[in-house]
Each structure stands twice: as structure tokens, then as C-alpha cells.
Tab-separated table of C-alpha atoms (C1' of nucleotides) in Angstrom:
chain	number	residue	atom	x	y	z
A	1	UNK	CA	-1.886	4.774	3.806
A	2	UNK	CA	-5.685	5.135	4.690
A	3	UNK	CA	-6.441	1.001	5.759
A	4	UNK	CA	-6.445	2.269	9.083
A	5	UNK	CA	-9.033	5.201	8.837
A	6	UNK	CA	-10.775	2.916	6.490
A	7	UNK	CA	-11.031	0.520	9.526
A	8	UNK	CA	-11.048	3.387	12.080
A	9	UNK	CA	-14.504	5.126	10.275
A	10	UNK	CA	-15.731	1.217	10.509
A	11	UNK	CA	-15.063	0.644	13.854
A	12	UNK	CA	-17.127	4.496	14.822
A	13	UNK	CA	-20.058	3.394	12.474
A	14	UNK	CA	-20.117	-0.504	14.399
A	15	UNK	CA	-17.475	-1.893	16.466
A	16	UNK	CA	-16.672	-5.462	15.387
A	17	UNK	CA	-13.774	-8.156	14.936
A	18	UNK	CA	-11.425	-8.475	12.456
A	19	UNK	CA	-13.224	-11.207	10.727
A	20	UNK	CA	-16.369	-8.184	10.454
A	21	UNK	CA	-14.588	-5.713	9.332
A	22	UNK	CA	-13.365	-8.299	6.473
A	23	UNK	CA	-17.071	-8.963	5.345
A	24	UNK	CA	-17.950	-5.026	5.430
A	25	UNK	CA	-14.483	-4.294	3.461
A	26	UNK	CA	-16.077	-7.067	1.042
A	27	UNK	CA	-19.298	-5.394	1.169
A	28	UNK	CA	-20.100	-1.693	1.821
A	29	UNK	CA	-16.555	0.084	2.420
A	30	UNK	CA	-15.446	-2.402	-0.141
A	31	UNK	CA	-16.921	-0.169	-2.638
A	32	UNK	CA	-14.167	2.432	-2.370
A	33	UNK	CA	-11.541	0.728	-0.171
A	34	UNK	CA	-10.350	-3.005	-0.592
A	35	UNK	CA	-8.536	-5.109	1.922
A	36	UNK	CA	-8.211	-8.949	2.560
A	37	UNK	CA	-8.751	-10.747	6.257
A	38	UNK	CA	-4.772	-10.967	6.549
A	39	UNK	CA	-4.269	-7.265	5.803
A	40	UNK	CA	-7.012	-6.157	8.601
A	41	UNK	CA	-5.627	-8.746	11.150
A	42	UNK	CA	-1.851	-7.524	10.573
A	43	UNK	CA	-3.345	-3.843	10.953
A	44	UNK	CA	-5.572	-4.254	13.957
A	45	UNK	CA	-2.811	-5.111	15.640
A	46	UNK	CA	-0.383	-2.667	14.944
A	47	UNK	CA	-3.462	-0.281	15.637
A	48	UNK	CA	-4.043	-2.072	18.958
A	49	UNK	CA	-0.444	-1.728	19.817
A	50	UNK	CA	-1.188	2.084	18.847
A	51	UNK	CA	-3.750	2.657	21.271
A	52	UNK	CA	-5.935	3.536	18.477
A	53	UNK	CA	-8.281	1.129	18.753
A	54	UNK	CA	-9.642	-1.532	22.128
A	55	UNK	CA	-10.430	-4.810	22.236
A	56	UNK	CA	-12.574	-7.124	24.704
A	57	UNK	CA	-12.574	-10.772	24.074
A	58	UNK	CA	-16.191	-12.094	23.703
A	59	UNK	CA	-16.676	-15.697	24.516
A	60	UNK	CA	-19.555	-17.344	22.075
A	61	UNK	CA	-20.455	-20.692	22.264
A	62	UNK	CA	-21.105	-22.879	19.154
A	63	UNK	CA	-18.587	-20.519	17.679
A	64	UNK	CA	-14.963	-19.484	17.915
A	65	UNK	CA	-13.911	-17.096	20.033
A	66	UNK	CA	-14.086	-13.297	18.782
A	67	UNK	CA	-12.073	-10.018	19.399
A	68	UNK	CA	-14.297	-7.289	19.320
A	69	UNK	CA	-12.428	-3.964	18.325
A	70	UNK	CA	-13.785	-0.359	18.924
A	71	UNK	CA	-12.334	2.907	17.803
A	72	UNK	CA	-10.144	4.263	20.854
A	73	UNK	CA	-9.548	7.995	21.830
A	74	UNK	CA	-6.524	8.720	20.265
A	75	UNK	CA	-7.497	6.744	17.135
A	76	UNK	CA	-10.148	9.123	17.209
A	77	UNK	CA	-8.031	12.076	17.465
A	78	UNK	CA	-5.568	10.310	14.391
A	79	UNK	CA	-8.651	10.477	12.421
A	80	UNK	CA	-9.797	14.012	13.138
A	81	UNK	CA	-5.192	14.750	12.045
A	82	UNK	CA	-5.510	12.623	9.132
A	83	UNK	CA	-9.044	14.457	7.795
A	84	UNK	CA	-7.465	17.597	7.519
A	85	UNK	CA	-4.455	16.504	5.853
A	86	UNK	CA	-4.583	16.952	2.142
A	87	UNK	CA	-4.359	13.897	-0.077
A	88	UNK	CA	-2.854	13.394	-3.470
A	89	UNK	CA	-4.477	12.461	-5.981
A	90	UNK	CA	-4.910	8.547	-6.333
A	91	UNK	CA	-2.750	6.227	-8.175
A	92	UNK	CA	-5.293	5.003	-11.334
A	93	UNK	CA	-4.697	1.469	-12.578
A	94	UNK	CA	-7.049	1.265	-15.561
A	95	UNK	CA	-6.177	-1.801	-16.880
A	96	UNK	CA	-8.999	-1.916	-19.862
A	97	UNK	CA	-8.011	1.591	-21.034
A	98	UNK	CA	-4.525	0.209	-21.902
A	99	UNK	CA	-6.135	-3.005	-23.656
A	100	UNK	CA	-7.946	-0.518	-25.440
A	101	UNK	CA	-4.993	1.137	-27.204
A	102	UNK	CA	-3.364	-2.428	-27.266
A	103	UNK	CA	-6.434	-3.398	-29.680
A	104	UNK	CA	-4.729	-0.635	-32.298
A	105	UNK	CA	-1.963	-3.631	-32.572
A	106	UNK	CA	-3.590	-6.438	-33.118
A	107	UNK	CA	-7.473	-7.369	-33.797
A	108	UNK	CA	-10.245	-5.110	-32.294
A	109	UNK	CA	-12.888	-7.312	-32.204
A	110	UNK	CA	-11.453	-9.718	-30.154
A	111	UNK	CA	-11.816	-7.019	-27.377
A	112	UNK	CA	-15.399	-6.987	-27.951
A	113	UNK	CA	-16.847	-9.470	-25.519
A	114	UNK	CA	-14.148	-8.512	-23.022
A	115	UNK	CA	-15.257	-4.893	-22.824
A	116	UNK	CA	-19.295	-6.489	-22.541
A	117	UNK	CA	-18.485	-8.405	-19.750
A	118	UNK	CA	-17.063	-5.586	-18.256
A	119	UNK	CA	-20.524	-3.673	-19.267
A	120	UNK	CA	-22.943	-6.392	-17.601
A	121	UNK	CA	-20.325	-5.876	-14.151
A	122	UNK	CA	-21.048	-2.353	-13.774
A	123	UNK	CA	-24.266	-2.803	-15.015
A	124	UNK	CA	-25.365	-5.382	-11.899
A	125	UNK	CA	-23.462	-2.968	-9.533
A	126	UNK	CA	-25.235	-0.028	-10.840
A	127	UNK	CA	-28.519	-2.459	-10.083
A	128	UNK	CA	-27.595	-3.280	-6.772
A	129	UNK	CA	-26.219	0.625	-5.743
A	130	UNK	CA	-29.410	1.696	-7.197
A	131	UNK	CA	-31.197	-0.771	-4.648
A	132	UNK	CA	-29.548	-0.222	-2.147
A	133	UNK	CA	-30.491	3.401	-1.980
A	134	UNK	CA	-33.715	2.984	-2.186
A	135	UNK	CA	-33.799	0.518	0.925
A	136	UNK	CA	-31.418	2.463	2.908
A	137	UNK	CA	-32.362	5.992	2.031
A	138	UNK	CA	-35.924	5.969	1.223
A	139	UNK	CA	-36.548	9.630	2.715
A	140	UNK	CA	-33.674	11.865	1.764
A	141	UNK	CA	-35.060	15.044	3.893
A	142	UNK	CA	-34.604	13.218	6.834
A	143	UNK	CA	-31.154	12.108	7.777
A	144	UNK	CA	-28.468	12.778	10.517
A	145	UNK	CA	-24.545	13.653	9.245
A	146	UNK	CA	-23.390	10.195	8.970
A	147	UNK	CA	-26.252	9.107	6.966
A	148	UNK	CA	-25.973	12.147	4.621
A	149	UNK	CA	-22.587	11.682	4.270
A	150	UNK	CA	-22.998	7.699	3.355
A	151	UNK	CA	-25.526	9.039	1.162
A	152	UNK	CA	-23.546	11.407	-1.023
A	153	UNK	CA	-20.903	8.931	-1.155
A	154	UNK	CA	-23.454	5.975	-2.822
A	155	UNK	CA	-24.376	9.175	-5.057
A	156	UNK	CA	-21.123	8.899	-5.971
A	157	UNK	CA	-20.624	5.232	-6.796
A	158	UNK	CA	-24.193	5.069	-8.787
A	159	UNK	CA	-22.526	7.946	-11.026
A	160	UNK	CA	-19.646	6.523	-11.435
A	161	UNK	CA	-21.617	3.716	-12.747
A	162	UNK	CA	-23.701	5.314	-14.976
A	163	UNK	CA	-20.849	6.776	-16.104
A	164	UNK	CA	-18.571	4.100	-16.936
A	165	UNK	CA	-21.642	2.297	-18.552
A	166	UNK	CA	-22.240	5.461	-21.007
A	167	UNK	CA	-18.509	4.871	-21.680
A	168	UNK	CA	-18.528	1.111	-22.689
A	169	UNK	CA	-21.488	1.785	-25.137
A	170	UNK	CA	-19.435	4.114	-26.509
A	171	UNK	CA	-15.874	1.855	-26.536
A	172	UNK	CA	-18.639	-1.064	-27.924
A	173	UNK	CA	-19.561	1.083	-30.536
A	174	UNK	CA	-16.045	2.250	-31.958
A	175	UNK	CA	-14.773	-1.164	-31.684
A	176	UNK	CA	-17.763	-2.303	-34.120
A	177	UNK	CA	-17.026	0.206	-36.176
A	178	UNK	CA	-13.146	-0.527	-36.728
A	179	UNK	CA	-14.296	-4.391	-36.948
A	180	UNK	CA	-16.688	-3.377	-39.752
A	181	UNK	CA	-14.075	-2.060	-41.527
A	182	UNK	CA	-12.232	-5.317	-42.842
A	183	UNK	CA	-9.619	-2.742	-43.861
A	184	UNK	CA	-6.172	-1.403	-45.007
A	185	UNK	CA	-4.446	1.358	-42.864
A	186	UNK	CA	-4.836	-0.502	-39.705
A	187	UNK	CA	-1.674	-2.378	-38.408
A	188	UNK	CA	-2.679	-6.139	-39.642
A	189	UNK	CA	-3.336	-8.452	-36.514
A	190	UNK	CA	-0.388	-10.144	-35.434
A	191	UNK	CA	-0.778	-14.110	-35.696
A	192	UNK	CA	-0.139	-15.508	-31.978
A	193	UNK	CA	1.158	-19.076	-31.907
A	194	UNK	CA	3.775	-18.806	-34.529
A	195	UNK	CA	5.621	-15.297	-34.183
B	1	UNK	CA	0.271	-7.498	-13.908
B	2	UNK	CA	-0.434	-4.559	-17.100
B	3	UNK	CA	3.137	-2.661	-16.470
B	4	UNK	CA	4.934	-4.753	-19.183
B	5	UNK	CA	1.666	-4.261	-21.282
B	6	UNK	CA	1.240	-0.702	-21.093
B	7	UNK	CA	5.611	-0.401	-21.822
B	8	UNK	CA	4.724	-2.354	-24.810
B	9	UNK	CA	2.034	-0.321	-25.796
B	10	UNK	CA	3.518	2.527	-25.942
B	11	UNK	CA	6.843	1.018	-27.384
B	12	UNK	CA	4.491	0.097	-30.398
B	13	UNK	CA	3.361	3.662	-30.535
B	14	UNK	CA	6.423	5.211	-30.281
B	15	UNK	CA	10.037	3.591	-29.904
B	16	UNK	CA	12.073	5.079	-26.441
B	17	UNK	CA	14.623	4.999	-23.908
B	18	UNK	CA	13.158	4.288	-20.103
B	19	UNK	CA	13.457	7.858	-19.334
B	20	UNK	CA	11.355	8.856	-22.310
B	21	UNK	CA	9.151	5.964	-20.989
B	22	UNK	CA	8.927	7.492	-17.481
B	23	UNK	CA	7.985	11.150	-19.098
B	24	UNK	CA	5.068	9.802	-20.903
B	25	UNK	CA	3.300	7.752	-17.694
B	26	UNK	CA	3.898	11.293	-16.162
B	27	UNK	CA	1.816	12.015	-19.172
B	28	UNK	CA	-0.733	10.379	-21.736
B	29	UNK	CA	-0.363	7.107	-20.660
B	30	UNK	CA	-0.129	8.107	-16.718
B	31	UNK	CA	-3.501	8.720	-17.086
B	32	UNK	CA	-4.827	4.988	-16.622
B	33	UNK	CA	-1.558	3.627	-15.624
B	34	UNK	CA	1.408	4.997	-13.345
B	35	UNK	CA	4.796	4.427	-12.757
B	36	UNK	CA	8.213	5.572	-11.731
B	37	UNK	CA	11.152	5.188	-13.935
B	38	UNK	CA	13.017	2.940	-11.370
B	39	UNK	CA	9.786	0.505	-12.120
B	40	UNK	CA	10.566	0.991	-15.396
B	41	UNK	CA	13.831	0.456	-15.811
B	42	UNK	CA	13.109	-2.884	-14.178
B	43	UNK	CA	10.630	-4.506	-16.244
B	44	UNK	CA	12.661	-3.054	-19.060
B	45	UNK	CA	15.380	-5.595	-18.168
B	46	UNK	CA	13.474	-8.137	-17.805
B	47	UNK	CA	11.005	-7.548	-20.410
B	48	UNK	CA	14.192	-7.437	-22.744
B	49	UNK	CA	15.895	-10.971	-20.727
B	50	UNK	CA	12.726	-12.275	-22.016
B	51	UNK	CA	12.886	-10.767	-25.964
B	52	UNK	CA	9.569	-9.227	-25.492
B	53	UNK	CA	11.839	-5.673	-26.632
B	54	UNK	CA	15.172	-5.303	-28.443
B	55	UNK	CA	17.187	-2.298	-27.017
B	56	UNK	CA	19.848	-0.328	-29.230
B	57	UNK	CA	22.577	1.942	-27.847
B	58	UNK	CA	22.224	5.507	-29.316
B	59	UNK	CA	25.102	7.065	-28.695
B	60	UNK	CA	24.493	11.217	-28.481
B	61	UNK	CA	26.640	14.428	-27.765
B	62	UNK	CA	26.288	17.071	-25.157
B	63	UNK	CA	24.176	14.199	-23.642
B	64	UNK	CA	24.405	10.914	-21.636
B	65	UNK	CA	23.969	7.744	-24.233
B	66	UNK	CA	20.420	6.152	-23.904
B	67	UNK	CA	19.041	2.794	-24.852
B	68	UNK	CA	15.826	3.011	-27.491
B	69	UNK	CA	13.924	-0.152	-26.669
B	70	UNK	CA	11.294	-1.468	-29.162
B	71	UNK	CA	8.558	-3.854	-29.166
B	72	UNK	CA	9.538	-7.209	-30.886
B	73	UNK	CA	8.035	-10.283	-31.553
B	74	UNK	CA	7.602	-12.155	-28.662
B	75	UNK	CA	6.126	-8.910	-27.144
B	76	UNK	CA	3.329	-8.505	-29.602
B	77	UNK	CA	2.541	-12.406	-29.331
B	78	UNK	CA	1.939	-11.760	-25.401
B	79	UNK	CA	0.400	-8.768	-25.676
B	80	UNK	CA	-2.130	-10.036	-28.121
B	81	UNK	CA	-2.420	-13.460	-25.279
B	82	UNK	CA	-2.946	-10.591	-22.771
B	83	UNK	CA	-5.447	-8.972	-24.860
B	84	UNK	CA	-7.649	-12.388	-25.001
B	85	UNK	CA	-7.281	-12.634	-21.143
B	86	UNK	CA	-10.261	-11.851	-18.997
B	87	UNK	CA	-9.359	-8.673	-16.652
B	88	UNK	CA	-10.885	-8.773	-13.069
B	89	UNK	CA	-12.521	-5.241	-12.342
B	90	UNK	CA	-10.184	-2.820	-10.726
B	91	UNK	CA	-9.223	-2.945	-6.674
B	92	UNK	CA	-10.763	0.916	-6.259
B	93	UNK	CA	-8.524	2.962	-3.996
B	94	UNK	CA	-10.664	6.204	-3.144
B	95	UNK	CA	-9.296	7.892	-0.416
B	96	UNK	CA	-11.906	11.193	-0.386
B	97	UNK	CA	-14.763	8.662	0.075
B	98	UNK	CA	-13.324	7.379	3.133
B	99	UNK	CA	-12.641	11.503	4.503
B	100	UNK	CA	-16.271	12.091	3.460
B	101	UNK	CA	-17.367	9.391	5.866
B	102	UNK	CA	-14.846	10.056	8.325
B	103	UNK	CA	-16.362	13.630	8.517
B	104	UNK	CA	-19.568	12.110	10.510
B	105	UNK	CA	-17.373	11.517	13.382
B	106	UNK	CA	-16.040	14.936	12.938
B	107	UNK	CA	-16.334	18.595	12.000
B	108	UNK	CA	-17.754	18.313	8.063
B	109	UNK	CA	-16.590	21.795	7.660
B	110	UNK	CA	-13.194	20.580	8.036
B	111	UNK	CA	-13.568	19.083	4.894
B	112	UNK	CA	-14.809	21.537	2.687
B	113	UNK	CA	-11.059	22.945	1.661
B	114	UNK	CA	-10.233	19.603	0.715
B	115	UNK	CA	-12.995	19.035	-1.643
B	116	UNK	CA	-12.394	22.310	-3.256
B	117	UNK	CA	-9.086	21.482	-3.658
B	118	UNK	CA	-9.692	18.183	-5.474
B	119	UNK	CA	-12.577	20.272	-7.267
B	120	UNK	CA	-9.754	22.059	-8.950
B	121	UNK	CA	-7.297	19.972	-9.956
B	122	UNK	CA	-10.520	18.205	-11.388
B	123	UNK	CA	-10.915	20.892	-13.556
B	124	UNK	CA	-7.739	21.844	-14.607
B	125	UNK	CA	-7.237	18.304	-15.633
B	126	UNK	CA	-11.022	18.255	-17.442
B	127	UNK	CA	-9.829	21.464	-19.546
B	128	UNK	CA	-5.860	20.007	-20.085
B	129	UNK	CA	-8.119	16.863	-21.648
B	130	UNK	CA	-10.471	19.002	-23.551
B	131	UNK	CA	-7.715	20.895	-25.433
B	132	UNK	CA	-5.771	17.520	-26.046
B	133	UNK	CA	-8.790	16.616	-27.700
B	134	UNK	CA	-8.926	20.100	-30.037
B	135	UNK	CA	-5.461	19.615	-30.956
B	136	UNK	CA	-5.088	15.900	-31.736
B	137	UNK	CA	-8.524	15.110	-32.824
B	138	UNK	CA	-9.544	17.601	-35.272
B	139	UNK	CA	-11.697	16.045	-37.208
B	140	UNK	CA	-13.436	12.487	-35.771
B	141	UNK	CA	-14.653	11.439	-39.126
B	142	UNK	CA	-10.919	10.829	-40.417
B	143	UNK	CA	-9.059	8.543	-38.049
B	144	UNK	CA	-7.146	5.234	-38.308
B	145	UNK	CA	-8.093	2.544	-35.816
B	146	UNK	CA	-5.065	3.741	-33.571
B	147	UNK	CA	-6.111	7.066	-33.500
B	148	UNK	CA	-9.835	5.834	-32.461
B	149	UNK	CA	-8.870	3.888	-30.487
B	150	UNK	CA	-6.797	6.427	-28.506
B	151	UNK	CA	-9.681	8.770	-28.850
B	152	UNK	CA	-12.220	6.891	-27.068
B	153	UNK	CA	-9.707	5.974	-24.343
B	154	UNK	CA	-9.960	9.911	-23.978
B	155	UNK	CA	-13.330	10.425	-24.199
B	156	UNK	CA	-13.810	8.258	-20.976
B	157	UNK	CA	-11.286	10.229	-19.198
B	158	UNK	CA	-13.371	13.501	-20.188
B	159	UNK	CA	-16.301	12.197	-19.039
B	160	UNK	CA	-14.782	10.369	-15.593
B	161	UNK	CA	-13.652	14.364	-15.325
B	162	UNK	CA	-17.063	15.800	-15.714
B	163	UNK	CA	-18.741	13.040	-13.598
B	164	UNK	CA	-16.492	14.056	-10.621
B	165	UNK	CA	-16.795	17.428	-11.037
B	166	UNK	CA	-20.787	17.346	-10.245
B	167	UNK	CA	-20.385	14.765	-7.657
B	168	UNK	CA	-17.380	17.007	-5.976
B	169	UNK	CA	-20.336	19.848	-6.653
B	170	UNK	CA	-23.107	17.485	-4.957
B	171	UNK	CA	-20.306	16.588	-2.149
B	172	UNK	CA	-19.816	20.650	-1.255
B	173	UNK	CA	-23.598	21.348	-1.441
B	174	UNK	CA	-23.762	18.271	1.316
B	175	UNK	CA	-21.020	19.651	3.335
B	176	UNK	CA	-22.012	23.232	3.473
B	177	UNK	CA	-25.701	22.038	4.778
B	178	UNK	CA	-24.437	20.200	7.306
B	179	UNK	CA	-22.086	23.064	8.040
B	180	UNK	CA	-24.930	25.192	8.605
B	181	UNK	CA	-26.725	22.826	10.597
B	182	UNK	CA	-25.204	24.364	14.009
B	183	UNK	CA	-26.849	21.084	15.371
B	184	UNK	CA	-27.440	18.629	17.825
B	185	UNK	CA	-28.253	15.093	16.196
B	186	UNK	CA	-24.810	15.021	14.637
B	187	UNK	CA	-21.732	13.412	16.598
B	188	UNK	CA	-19.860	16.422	18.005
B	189	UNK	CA	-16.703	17.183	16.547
B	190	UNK	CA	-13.501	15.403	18.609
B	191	UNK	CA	-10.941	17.804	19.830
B	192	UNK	CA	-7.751	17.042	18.745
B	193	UNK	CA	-4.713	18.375	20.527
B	194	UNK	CA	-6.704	17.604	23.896
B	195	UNK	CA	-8.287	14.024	23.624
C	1	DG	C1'	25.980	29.758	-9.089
C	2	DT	C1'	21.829	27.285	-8.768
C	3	DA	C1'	18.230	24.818	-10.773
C	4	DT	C1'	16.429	21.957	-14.187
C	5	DA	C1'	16.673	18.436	-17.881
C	6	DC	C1'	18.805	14.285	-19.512
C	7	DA	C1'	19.920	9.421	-18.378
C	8	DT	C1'	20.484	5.241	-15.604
C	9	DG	C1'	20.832	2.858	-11.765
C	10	DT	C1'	21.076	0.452	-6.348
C	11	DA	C1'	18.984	-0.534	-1.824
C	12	DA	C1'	15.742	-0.608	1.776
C	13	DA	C1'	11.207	-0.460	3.401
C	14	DC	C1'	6.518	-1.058	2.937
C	15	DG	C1'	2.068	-2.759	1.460
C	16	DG	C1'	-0.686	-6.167	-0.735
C	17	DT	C1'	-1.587	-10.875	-2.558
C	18	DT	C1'	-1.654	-15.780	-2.334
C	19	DA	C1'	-1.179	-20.037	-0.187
C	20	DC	C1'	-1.495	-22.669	3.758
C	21	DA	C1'	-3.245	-23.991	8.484
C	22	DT	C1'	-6.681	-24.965	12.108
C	23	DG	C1'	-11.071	-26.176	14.013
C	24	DA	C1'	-16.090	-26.027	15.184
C	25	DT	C1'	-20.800	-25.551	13.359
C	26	DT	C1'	-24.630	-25.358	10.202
C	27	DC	C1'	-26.799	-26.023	5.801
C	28	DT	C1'	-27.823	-28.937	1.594
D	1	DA	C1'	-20.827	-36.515	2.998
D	2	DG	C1'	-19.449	-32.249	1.478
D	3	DA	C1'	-19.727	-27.312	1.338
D	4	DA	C1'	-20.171	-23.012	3.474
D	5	DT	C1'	-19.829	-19.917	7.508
D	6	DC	C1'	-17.486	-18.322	11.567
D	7	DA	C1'	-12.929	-16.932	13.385
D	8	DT	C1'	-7.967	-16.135	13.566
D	9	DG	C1'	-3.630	-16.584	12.202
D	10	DT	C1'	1.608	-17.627	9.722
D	11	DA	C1'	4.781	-17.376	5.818
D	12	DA	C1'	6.470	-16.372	1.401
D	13	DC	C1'	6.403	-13.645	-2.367
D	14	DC	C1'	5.785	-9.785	-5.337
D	15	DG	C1'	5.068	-5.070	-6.619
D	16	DT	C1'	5.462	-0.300	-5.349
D	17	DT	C1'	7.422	3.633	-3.124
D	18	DT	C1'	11.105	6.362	-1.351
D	19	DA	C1'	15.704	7.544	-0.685
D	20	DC	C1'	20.147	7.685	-2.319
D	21	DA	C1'	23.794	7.887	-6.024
D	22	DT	C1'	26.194	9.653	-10.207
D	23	DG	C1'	27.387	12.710	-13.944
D	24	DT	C1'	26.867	16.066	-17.957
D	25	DA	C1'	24.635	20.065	-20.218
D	26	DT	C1'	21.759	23.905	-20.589
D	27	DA	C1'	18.940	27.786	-18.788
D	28	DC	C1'	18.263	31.596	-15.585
DNA sequence: GTATACATGTAAACGGTTACATGATTCT
DNA sequence: AGAATCATGTAACCGTTTACATGTATAC
């Protein structure tokens, strides 16, 4: 489980409260990590009761209470543990590549406008990546660790993106081309509605 | 849910017990989509309580019997539903990019193993899909939609391969300079063991 | 004789998702 | 007047992971 250090590297970057650290997991960290406000509350304070992380109430007025959390010593040194453990490889849920080989069983072209919505989502992330670096890192020659580090990580998302976008022109294309042909050897579409 | 879809999938492809199921998410299929075989001898119940498969007991000697599911009616009708439901984009789970920014707050070096380590399995993986790709697609000009179908699927996995390879290049090139770096401006490195 | 492959399962624990709840403030 | 933002939480459910269990046959 990496929630934790997910929330831990948060905290070290910009302390903050639980309902924070919900909006950066939604934002920024959100990129490569997801978690809801329930998950980060339940975690915060098993990580409290830890001694991983501290927390000082901050009155506000107009405004709810908030807890303010900040990375602790030994959540610190759980970090430093957990970075030099190795880590498997991840789990990969690719939930289009299976509807892809589905299509083989029943009509390719209804995939079509699926797989372009799909195109014009990575497409506005790879946008807003794209702008993103050029506001935050403006002057790569220039930077400390952490913002080196945060840097080769965008790198990473905007060529992922470019990537996957390649990939759907190419998916786009072959499912055309089987919809083109109004053919034979393919398994005939199966008529939902009345098996 | 895509577990009972991606059973069915490959049910259509290829009639099989759940332990033949379990062998090939360890394999072709694992690649977008894991599981173990207690998952799915689960769904396999229920997927059959439901008629989405019919299951025959094949009785066999020297060896434990096994029941061959296969995809039947009901199953293709839902998968073809499924196919014509929207998918929300993938929850992303990527643990490195959390280490990489974790390694701000302490020695980048530290890291540097890790990567490599990824770096080849990355590989390996990138030339197991290359030579799957020699050996079942011979010649692209002569496929059935299936077979296209299943190619394409590949081709993105080639290309996620090669994508992460430079990045995990680009990541090692950023580590290594902040390795040299003997510097100041960073965060110094925690000391674990004594915090 | 030990390990691996075949084949199917139960049970417990854990993590993540969804729904619901509360209550003040600010924006449209 | 209604929606959105700030802020924290409970409860139920579902899916996934891990550990345990059983038994035969083949390979080293």
C-alpha cells in the first residue's frame, strides 16, 4: 500500500488537512495516485495514531474548523524504509484493451466513438500537462531536487499521453478498416435484445 | 466491473476450465487485466448462476476432472451491452512516480537501483512482446478481424513498453545529476535507523 | 524424496467505492 | 433561491489479496 507515502510526500511538499490533500489527490498527485476524502480521512488517522504524521487544530472563522497535518519524524524515516524497498510491478486494469478484443465478437464499429471519446480525454490532458509545464517549469536549467524530480515525473505523464494518443489513431484506424469490410470471415454481430 | 468481461472474452476465444483461465491472465490477457484463480473461480459461479457460461464436466485420467466453461448466450448479449457502455478512464496506480517524488525528501541515489530494476523487467517484457508479435503475426496484410483486433491490442502494449523505457532512461539521467550534485539547495537526506 | 503442474476450493483481512449526514459561507 | 465551496465524518458494501486446504501425477 503506498496511500500513505502518497500523502506522506504531500504533506513534505505542503502541510495541509485532510480536506487539501483530497483536492491535490484530485489534482496534481491525482495524476498517478487516486484516493477519495473518506480514504485520506480513515488514513490520516491511522497515520496520526502512527506518529507519522502531527496535527494542530486551526481555528478559521467564516469557515469550519481545520486539522492541519504535517509529515512527522518517523513518518519521515517510514518514507526514507519504504523508498528503498523494491516494488512489484503494478496491477494494470485496461479496461478498453479488453473491449477491444470483445469487438472481434460482435460489431466493431460500434466501438468507434467509444475509443474517440477516449482520444479527445487524453487529448485535453495532454493539453493541460503540456500547460502546465510550461507555467511551472519555464526554465529547466534552473531547478532544486524536488522540482526536477516533479519535473521528470510530468515528463512522464505528457509521454504517456502522447503515447496513448498515437495508439488510439492507430485502434481508430483498424477499427475503420474491419468496419469497411462489410464482410464474411468475421464472427457475425450478435443481435442484443432477443438472444 | 470488466472481470466477467474479460472471462468471457477469452471463453469466446478459447473454451477452458478456471485453472486454464487463471494461466492465461498470468499470460496474454494478464497483460491489461489481472486476476487470481480464486477470483476466478468466483465469478465463474456466478457468471454460470446467471447463464452468461455453460460448464461441462470433462472427466480425464492421470488427472483431477475439470469443468470447460463456455460463453453462451446471455453472455454475448451482455458483453455486446457492455461493449455500448461508456468506460470512465482508468484509476492510475503508479507507485515509481510517487518514489521519484519521495526521493526530494531523500537521498535520489537511493533510487537509482530501483529504476534500473524496473528498466529491466521493462525490457524483457518489450522483447517477450516483440517476439509474440514475429510468431503470431507474420504477415499483417492477412488477418481476420479477431486477429486485428488482437494485434493492435499488442501494438499498444509495445509501444506503452518503449515509452517507459525512455522515460525510465530520462528518469536515471535525472537521478544520476542530482546524484552528482554533492549539494546544498537540496533537502538533506533523513537518516533512518537514528531519527 | 522433493518440487512442480494440474485442479478446485474456503475463510479472513484489507482496501476502495458509494451513499448518507451535517453545517456554515459565498457565488450566481 | 439554489448551487458550489469548505470541512469532516459514519456505515455498508464490494472487490481484491493472502493464507490455508486437499489430492493426484509427473519430473528431477
Amino acid at each position: 500500500m503506498a496511500l500513505e507515502h502518497a500523502i506522506l510526500v504531500s504533506l513534505l511538499e505542503q502541510p495541509g488537512s485532510g480536506y487539501e490533500l483530497a483536492r491535490r489527490f484530485d489534482r496534481s498527485i491525482g495524476r498517478f495516485w487516486t484516493a477519495t476524502h473518506q480514504q485520506i480521512y480513515r488514513v490520516l488517522r491511522r497515520m496520526e495514531a502512527d506518529g507519522w504524521v502531527s496535527v494542530e487544530e486551526v481555528a478559521q472563522d467564516g469557515r469550519p474548523d481545520k486539522k492541519v497535518y504535517s509529515a512527522a519524524g518517523p513518518g519521515r524515516t517510514a518514507l526514507s524504509a519504504w523508498l528503498r524497498e523494491p516494488v512489484e510491478p503494478e496491477t494494470v486494469r485496461h479496461e478498453l484493451a479488453v473491449k477491444i478484443r470483445a469487438a472481434a465478437f460482435d460489431d466493431p464499429a460500434a466501438l468507434i466513438s467509444e475509443v474517440e471519446r477516449h482520444r479527445e480525454g487524453h487529448a485535453t490532458l495532454l493539453a493541460r500537462y503540456l500547460h502546465g509545464e510550461q507555467r511551472d517549469f519555464p526554465d529547466p536549467a534552473a531547478l532544486d531536487a524536488r522540482r526536477e524530480l516533479q519535473h521528470v515525473v510530468l515528463r512522464g505523464g505528457i509521454e504517456y499521453e502522447r503515447m496513448t494518443l498515437a495508439w488510439l489513431d492507430d485502434v481508430l484506424a483498424t477499427l475503420h478498416r474491419l468496419a469497411d469490410r462489410t464482410d464474411s470471415g468475421a464472427t457475425p454481430p450478435s443481435t442484443p435484445g432477443s438472444p
